[in-house]
GROMACS .gro file of C-alpha atoms in nm:
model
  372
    1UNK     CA    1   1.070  -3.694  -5.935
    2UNK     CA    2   0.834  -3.728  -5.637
    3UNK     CA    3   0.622  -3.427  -5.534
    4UNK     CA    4   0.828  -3.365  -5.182
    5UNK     CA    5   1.132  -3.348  -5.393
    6UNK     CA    6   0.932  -3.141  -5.633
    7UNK     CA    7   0.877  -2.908  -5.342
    8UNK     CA    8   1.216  -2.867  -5.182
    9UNK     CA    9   1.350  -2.636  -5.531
   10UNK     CA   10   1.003  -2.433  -5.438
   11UNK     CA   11   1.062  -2.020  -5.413
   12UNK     CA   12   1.002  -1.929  -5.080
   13UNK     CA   13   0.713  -1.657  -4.996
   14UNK     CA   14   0.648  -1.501  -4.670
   15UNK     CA   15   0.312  -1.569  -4.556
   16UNK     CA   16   0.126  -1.309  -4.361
   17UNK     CA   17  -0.151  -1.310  -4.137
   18UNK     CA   18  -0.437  -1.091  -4.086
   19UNK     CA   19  -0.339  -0.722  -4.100
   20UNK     CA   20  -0.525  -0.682  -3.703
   21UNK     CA   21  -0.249  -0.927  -3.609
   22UNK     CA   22   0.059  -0.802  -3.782
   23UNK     CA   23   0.013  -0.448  -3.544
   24UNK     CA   24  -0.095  -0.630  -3.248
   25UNK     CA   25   0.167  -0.518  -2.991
   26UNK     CA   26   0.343  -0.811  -2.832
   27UNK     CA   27   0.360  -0.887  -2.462
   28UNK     CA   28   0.715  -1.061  -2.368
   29UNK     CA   29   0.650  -1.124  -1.991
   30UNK     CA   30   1.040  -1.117  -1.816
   31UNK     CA   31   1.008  -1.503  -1.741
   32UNK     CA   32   1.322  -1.694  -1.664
   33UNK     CA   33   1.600  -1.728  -1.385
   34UNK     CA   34   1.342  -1.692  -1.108
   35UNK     CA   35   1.484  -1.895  -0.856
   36UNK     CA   36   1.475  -1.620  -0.621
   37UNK     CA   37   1.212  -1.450  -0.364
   38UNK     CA   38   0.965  -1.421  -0.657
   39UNK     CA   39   0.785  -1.046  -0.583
   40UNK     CA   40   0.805  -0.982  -0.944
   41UNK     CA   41   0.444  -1.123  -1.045
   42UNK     CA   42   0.172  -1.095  -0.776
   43UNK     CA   43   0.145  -1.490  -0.730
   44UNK     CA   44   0.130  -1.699  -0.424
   45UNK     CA   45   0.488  -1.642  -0.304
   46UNK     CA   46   0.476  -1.963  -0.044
   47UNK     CA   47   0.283  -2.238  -0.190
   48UNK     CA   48  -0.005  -2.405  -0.257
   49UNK     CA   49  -0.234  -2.532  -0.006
   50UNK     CA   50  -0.107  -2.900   0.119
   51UNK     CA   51  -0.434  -3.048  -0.008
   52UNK     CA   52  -0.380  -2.949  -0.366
   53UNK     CA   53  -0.035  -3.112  -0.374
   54UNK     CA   54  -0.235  -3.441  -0.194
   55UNK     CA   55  -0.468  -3.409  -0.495
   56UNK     CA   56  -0.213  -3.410  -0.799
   57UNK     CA   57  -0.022  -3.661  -0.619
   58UNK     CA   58  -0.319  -3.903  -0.656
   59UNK     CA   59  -0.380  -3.832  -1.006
   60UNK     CA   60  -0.345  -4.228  -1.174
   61UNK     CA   61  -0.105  -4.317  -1.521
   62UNK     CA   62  -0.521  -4.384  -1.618
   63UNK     CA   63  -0.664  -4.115  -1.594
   64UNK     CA   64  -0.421  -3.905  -1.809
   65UNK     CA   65  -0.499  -4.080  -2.109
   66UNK     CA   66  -0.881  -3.962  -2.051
   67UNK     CA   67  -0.983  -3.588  -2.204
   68UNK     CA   68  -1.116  -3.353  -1.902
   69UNK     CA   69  -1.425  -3.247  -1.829
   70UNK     CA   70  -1.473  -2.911  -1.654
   71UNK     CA   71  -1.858  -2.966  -1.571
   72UNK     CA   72  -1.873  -3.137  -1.216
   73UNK     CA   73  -1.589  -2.868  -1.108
   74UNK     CA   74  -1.784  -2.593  -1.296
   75UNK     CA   75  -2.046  -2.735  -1.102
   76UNK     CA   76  -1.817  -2.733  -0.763
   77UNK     CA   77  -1.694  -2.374  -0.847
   78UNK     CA   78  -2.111  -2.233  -0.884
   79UNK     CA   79  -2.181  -2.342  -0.580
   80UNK     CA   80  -1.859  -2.185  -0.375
   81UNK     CA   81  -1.983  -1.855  -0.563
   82UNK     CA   82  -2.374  -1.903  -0.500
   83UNK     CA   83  -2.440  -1.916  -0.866
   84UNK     CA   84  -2.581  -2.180  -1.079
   85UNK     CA   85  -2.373  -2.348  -1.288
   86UNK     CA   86  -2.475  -2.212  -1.620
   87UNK     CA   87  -2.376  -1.892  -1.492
   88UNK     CA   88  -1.985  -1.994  -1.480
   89UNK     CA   89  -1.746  -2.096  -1.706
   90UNK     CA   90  -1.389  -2.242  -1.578
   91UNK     CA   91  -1.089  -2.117  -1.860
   92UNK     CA   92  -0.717  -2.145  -1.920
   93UNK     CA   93  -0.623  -1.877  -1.676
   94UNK     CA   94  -0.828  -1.521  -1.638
   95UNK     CA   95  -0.602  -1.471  -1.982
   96UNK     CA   96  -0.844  -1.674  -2.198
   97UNK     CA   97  -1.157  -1.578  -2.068
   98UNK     CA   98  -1.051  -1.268  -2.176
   99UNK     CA   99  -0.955  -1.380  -2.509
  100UNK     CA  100  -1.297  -1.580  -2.589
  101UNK     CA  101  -1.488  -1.267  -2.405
  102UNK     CA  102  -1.291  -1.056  -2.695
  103UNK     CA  103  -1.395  -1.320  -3.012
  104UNK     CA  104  -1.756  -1.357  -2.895
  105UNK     CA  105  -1.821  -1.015  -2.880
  106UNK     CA  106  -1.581  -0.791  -3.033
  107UNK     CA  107  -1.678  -0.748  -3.398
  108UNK     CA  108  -1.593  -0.459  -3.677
  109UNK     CA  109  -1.731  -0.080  -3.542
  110UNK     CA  110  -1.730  -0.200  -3.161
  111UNK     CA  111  -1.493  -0.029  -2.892
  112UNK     CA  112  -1.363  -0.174  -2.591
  113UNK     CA  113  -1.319   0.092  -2.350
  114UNK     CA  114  -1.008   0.093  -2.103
  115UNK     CA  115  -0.907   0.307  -1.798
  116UNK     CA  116  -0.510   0.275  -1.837
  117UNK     CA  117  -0.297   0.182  -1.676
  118UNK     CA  118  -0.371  -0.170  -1.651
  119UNK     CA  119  -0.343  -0.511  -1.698
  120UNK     CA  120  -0.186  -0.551  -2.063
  121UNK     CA  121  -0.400  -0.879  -2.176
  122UNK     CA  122  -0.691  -0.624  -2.242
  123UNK     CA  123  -0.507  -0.439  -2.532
  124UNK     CA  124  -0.345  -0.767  -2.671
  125UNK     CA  125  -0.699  -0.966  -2.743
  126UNK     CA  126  -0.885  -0.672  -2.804
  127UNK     CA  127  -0.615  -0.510  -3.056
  128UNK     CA  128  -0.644  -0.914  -3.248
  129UNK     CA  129  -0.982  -0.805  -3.324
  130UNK     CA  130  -1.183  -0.589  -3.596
  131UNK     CA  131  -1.289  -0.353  -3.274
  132UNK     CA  132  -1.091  -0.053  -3.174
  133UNK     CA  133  -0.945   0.017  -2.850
  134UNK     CA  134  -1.046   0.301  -2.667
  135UNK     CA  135  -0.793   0.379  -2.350
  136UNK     CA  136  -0.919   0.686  -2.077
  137UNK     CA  137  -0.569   0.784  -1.883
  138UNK     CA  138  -0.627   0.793  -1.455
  139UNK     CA  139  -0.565   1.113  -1.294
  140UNK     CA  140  -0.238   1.173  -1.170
  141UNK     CA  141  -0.305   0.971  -0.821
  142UNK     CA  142  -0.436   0.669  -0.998
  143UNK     CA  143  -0.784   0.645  -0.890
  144UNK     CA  144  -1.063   0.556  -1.103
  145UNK     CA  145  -1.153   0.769  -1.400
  146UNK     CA  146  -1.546   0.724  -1.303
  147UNK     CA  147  -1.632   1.050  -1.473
  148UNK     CA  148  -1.374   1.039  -1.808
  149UNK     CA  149  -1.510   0.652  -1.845
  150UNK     CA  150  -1.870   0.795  -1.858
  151UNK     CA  151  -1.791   1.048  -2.118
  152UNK     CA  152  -1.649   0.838  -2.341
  153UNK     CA  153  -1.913   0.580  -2.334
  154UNK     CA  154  -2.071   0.569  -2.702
  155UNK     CA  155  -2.329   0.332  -2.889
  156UNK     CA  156  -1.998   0.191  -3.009
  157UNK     CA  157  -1.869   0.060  -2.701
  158UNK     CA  158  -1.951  -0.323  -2.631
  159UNK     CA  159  -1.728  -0.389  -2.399
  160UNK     CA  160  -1.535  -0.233  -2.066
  161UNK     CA  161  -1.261  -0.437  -1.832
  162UNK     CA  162  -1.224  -0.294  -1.513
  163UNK     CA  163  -0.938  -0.508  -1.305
  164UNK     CA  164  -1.053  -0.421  -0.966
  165UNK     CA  165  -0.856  -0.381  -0.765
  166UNK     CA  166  -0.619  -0.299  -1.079
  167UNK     CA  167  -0.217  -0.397  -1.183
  168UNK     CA  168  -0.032  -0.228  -1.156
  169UNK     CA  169  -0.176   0.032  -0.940
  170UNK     CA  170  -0.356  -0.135  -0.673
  171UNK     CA  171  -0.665   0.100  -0.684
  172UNK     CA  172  -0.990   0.065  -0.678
  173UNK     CA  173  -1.364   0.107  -0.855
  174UNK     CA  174  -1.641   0.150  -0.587
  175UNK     CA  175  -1.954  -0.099  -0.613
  176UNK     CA  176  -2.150   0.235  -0.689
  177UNK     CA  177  -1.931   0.360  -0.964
  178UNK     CA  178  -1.951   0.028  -1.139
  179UNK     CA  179  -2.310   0.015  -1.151
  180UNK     CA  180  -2.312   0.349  -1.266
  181UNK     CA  181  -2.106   0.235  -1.576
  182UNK     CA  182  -2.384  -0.024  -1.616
  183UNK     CA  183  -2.651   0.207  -1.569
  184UNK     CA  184  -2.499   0.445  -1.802
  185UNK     CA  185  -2.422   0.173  -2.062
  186UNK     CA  186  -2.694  -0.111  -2.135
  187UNK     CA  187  -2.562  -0.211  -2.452
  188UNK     CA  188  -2.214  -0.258  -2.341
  189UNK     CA  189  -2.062  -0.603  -2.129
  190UNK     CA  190  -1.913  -0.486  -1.805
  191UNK     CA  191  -1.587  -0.716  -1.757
  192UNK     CA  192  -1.492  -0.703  -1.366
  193UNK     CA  193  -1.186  -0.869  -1.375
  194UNK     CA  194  -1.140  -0.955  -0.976
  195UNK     CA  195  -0.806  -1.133  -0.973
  196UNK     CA  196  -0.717  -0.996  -0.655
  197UNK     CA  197  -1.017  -0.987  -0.495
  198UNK     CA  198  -0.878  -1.211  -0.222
  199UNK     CA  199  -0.680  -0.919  -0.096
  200UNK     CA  200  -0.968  -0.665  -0.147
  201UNK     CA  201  -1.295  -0.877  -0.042
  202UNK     CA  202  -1.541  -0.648  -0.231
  203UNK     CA  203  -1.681  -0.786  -0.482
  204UNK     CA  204  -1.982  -0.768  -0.739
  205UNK     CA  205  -2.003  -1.128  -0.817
  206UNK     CA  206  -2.380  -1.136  -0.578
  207UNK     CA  207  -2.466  -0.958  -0.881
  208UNK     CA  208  -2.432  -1.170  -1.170
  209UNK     CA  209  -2.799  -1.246  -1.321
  210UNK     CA  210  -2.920  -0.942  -1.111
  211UNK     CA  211  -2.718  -0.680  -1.359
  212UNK     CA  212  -2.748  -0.804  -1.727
  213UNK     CA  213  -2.464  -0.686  -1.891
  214UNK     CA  214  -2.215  -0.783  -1.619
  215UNK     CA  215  -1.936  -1.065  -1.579
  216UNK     CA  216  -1.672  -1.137  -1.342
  217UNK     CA  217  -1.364  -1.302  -1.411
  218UNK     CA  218  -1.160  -1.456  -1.117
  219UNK     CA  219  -0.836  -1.647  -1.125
  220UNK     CA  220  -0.718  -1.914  -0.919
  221UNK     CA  221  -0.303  -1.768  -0.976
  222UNK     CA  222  -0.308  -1.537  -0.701
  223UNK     CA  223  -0.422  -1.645  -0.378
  224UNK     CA  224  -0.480  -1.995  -0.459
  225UNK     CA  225  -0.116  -2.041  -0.582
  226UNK     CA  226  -0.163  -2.264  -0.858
  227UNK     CA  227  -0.047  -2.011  -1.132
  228UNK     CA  228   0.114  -2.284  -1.341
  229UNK     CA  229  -0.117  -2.458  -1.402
  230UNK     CA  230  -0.410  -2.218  -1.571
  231UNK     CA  231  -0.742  -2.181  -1.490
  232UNK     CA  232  -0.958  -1.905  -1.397
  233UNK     CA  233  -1.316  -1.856  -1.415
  234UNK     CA  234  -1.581  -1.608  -1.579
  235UNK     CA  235  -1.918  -1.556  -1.420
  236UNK     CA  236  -2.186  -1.349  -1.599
  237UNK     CA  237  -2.530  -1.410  -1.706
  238UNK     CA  238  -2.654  -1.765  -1.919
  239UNK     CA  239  -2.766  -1.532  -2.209
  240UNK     CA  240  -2.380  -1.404  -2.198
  241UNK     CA  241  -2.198  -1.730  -2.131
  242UNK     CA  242  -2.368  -1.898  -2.391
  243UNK     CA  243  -2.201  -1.734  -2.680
  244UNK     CA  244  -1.867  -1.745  -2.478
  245UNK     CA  245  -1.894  -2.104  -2.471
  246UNK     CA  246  -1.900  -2.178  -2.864
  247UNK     CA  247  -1.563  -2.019  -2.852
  248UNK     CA  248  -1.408  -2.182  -2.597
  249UNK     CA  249  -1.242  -2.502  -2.624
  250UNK     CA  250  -1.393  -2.804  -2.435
  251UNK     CA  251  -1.096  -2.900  -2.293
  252UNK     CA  252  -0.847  -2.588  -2.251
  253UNK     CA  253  -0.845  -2.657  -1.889
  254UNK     CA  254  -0.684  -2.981  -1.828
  255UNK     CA  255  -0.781  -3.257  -1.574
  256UNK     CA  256  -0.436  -3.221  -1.345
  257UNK     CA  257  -0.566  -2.835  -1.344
  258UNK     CA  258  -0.940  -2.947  -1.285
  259UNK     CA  259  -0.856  -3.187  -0.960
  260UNK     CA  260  -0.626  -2.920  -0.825
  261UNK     CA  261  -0.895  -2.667  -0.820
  262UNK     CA  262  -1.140  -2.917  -0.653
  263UNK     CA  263  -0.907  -2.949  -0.373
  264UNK     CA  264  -0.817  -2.556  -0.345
  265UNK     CA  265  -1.154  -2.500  -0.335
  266UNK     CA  266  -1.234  -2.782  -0.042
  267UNK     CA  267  -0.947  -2.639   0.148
  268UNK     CA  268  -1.055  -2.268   0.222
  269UNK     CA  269  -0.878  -2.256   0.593
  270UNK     CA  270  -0.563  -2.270   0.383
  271UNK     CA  271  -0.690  -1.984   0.164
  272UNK     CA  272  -0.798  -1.747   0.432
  273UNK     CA  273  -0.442  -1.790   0.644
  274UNK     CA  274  -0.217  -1.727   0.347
  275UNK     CA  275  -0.446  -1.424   0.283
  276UNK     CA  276  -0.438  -1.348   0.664
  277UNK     CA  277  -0.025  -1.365   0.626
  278UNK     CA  278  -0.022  -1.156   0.283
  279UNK     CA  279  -0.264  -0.845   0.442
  280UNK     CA  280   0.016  -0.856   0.763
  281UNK     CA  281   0.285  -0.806   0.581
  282UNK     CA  282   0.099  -0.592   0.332
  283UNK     CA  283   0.068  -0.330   0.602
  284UNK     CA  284   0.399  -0.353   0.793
  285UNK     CA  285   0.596  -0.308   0.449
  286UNK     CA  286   0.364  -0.002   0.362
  287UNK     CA  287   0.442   0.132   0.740
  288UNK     CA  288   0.804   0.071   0.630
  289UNK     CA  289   0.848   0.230   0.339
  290UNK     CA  290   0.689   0.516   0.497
  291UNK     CA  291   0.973   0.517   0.741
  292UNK     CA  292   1.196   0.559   0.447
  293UNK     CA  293   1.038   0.799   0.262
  294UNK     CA  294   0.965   0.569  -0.029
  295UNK     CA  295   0.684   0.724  -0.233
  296UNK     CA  296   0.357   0.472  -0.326
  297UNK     CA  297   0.021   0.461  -0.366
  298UNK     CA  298  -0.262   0.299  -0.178
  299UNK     CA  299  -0.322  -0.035  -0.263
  300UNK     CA  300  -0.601  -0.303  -0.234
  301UNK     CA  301  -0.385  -0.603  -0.392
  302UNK     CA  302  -0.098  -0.832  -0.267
  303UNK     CA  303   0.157  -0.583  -0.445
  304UNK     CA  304   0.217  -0.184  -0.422
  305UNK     CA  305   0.342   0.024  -0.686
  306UNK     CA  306   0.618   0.244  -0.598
  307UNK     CA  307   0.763   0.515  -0.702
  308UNK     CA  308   1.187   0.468  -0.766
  309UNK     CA  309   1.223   0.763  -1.003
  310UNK     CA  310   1.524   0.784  -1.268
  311UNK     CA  311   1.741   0.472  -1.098
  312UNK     CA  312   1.462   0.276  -1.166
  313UNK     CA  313   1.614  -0.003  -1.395
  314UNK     CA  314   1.923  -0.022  -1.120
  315UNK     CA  315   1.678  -0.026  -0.839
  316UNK     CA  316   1.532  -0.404  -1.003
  317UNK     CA  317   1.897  -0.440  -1.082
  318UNK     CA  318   2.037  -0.454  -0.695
  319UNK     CA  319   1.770  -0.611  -0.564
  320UNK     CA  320   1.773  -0.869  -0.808
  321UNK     CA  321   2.160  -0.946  -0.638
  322UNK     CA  322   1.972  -0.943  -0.296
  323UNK     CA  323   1.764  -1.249  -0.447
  324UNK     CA  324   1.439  -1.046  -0.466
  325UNK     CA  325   1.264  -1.041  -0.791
  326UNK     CA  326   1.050  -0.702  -0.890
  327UNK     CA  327   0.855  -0.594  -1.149
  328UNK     CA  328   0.975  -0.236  -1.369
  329UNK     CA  329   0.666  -0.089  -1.494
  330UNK     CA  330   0.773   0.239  -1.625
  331UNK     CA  331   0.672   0.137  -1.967
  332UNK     CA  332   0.326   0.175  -1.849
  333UNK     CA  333   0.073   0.501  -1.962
  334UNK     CA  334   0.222   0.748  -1.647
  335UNK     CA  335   0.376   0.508  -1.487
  336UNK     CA  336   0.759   0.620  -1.583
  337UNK     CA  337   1.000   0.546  -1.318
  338UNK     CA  338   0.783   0.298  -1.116
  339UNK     CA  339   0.817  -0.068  -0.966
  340UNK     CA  340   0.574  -0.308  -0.853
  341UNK     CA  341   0.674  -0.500  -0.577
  342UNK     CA  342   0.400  -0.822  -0.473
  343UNK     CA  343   0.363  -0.862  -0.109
  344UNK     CA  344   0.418  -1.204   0.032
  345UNK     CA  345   0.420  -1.310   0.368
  346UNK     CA  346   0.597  -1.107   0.679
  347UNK     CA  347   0.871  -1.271   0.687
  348UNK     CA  348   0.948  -1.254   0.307
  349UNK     CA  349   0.826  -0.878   0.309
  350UNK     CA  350   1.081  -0.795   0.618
  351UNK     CA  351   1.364  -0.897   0.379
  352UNK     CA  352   1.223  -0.708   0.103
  353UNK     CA  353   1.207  -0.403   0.307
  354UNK     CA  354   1.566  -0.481   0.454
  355UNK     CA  355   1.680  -0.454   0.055
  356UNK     CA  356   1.503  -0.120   0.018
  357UNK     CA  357   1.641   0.022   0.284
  358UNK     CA  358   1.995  -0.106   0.201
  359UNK     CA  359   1.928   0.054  -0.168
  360UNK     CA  360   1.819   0.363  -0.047
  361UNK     CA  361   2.134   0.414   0.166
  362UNK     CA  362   2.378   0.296  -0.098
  363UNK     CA  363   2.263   0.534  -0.364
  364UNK     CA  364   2.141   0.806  -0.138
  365UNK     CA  365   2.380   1.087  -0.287
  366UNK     CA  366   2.263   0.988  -0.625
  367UNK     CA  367   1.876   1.044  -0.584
  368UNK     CA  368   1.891   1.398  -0.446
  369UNK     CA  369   1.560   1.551  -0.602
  370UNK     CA  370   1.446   1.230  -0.728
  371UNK     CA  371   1.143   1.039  -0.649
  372UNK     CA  372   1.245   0.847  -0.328
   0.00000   0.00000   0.00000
């Protein structure tokens, strides 16, 4: 009897993982059936700028069978930033610099510290590590827990991701109450996590290699529209990046991702009118729901959280059959009965609103005394 055969009559044992793993909580993003106006996500809800299409088009049947290398667009991305380029790192989507951030640094008796609510890739790579998660709730109105951050600072705490502006609140952290955190805690990295900074324009990347325990992560989802095909960036210091980089894989961003970006990032006309569209509409729909009486709170982003109330889940519902995709984010720390709706351009936004409105009026009887 051969050894495979030998094997088939083998008792069958369930093999576990690592105990961190088996309690990480899981993150099942609603995926699937999107063919409709797609405010469900915060990406580019048009497309992608003409050139980038131009460049993937031109990619050759050769030049697949080649692996990628990130270092001339590394190079290409530096320079757009200022920096040099041993002070940026391209990765598989803001989600893995995260994650490498998370196994260079994180280590048994370190903390991550986390204002919450907020973008839920933190908790996930943090909670696959020996570190322990430390969350500090916002106030009521969302805004940034400056002073309940600096309390809870400890020799412990090696790392703390601010998204700024955050998801899925759309607030803010002030340039000065960032480099207080800094100030306040040497020992600890300072993760600025800037996805939407397109929508914002404040930033603290000028002050990479000027603060020493800070990095900034970008992502080239959002504004630049190329969300499916992964890749985002970290910025921080060359004493930082250097660890970050013998976790990393050399080639987790691929080459059709790599000639995109060089493209996106040649093409920045494109990028400033689709941001120019996105901040219209952004403040006609907020003028409109204010018409209706739909509660929200400010927002620096390309989506606003809202406030639905108990008919949350058949708020998402009807609009859904109105072909508008949004986001439920009740399950989020104080965030019961909330939606996040992304804001695309005016003409996408004025249907949006239309749906709203048409909600509102359908179920009006029903939300007496409730949120909207």
């Amino acid at each position: 009897m051969s050894v495979t055969e030998k094997t088939i009559g083998m008792r069958a044992i369930e093999i576990q993982p690592r105990a961190r793993v088996a309690s990480m909580p899981e993150y099942h993003p609603p995926l699937g059936s999107r063919d409709r106006l797609r405010l469900d996500f915060n990406e580019n809800t048009l497309a992608c700028s003409p050139a980038v299409k131009a460049a993937v088009e031109n990619i050759t049947a050769a030049s697949l069978t080649r692996y990628p290398e990130r270092e001339p667009v590394e190079a290409l991305a530096a320079q757009y930033l200022g920096l040099s380029p041993k002070q940026v790192i391209l990765t598989n989507g803001v989600d893995e610099a995260i994650h490498v951030l998370c196994q260079a640094f994180l280590g048994a008796g370190d903390e991550l510290l986390l204002p919450v609510p907020t973008y839920t890739m933190y908790e996930i790579y943090a909670s696959a590590t020996d570190a322990t998660l430390r969350k500090v709730q916002a106030a009521a109105d969302f805004s940034f827990p400056l002073e309940a951050l600096l309390a809870a600072i400890n020799p412990k705490t090696k790392i703390i991701a601010i998204a700024n502006p955050n998801s899925p609140t759309g607030s803010v952290a002030t340039r000065q109450q960032i480099l207080a955190i800094a100030e306040a805690a040497p020992q600890t990295i300072i993760l600025v996590d800037e996805a939407y900074f397109h929508f914002y324009e404040q930033t603290m990347m000028d002050l990479i290699g000027k603060v020493p325990n800070l990095i900034v992560a970008r992502t080239f989802s959002k504004a630049y529209g190329l969300a499916s095909l992964r890749i985002g960036l970290l910025a921080g210091p060359e004493s930082l990046l250097r660890w970050t980089r013998r976790v990393l894989s050399p080639y987790s961003v691929n080459s059709v991702a790599l000639a995109a970006l060089t493209a996106a990032l040649n093409d920045q006309s494109y990028l400033e009118w689709y941001v120019g569209e996105v901040k219209q509409a952004r403040a006609e729909f907020l003028a409109g729901l204010d018409e209706l009486g739909v509660t929200y709170w400010p927002t620096e982003a390309n989506f606003v959280l809202v406030n639905i109330g108990p008919a949350h889940k058949q708020f998402v519902t009807a609009m859904r059959e109105q072909g508008i995709l949004v986001r439920d984010r009740s399950a989020d720390p104080s965030c019961e009965g909330c939606v996040r709706i992304t804001i695309g351009t005016p003409e996408q936004m004025r249907r949006a609103l239309s749906a709203v409105e048409s909600f509102i009026k359908s179920v009006k009887s029903e939300l007496s005394g409730a949120a909207l």
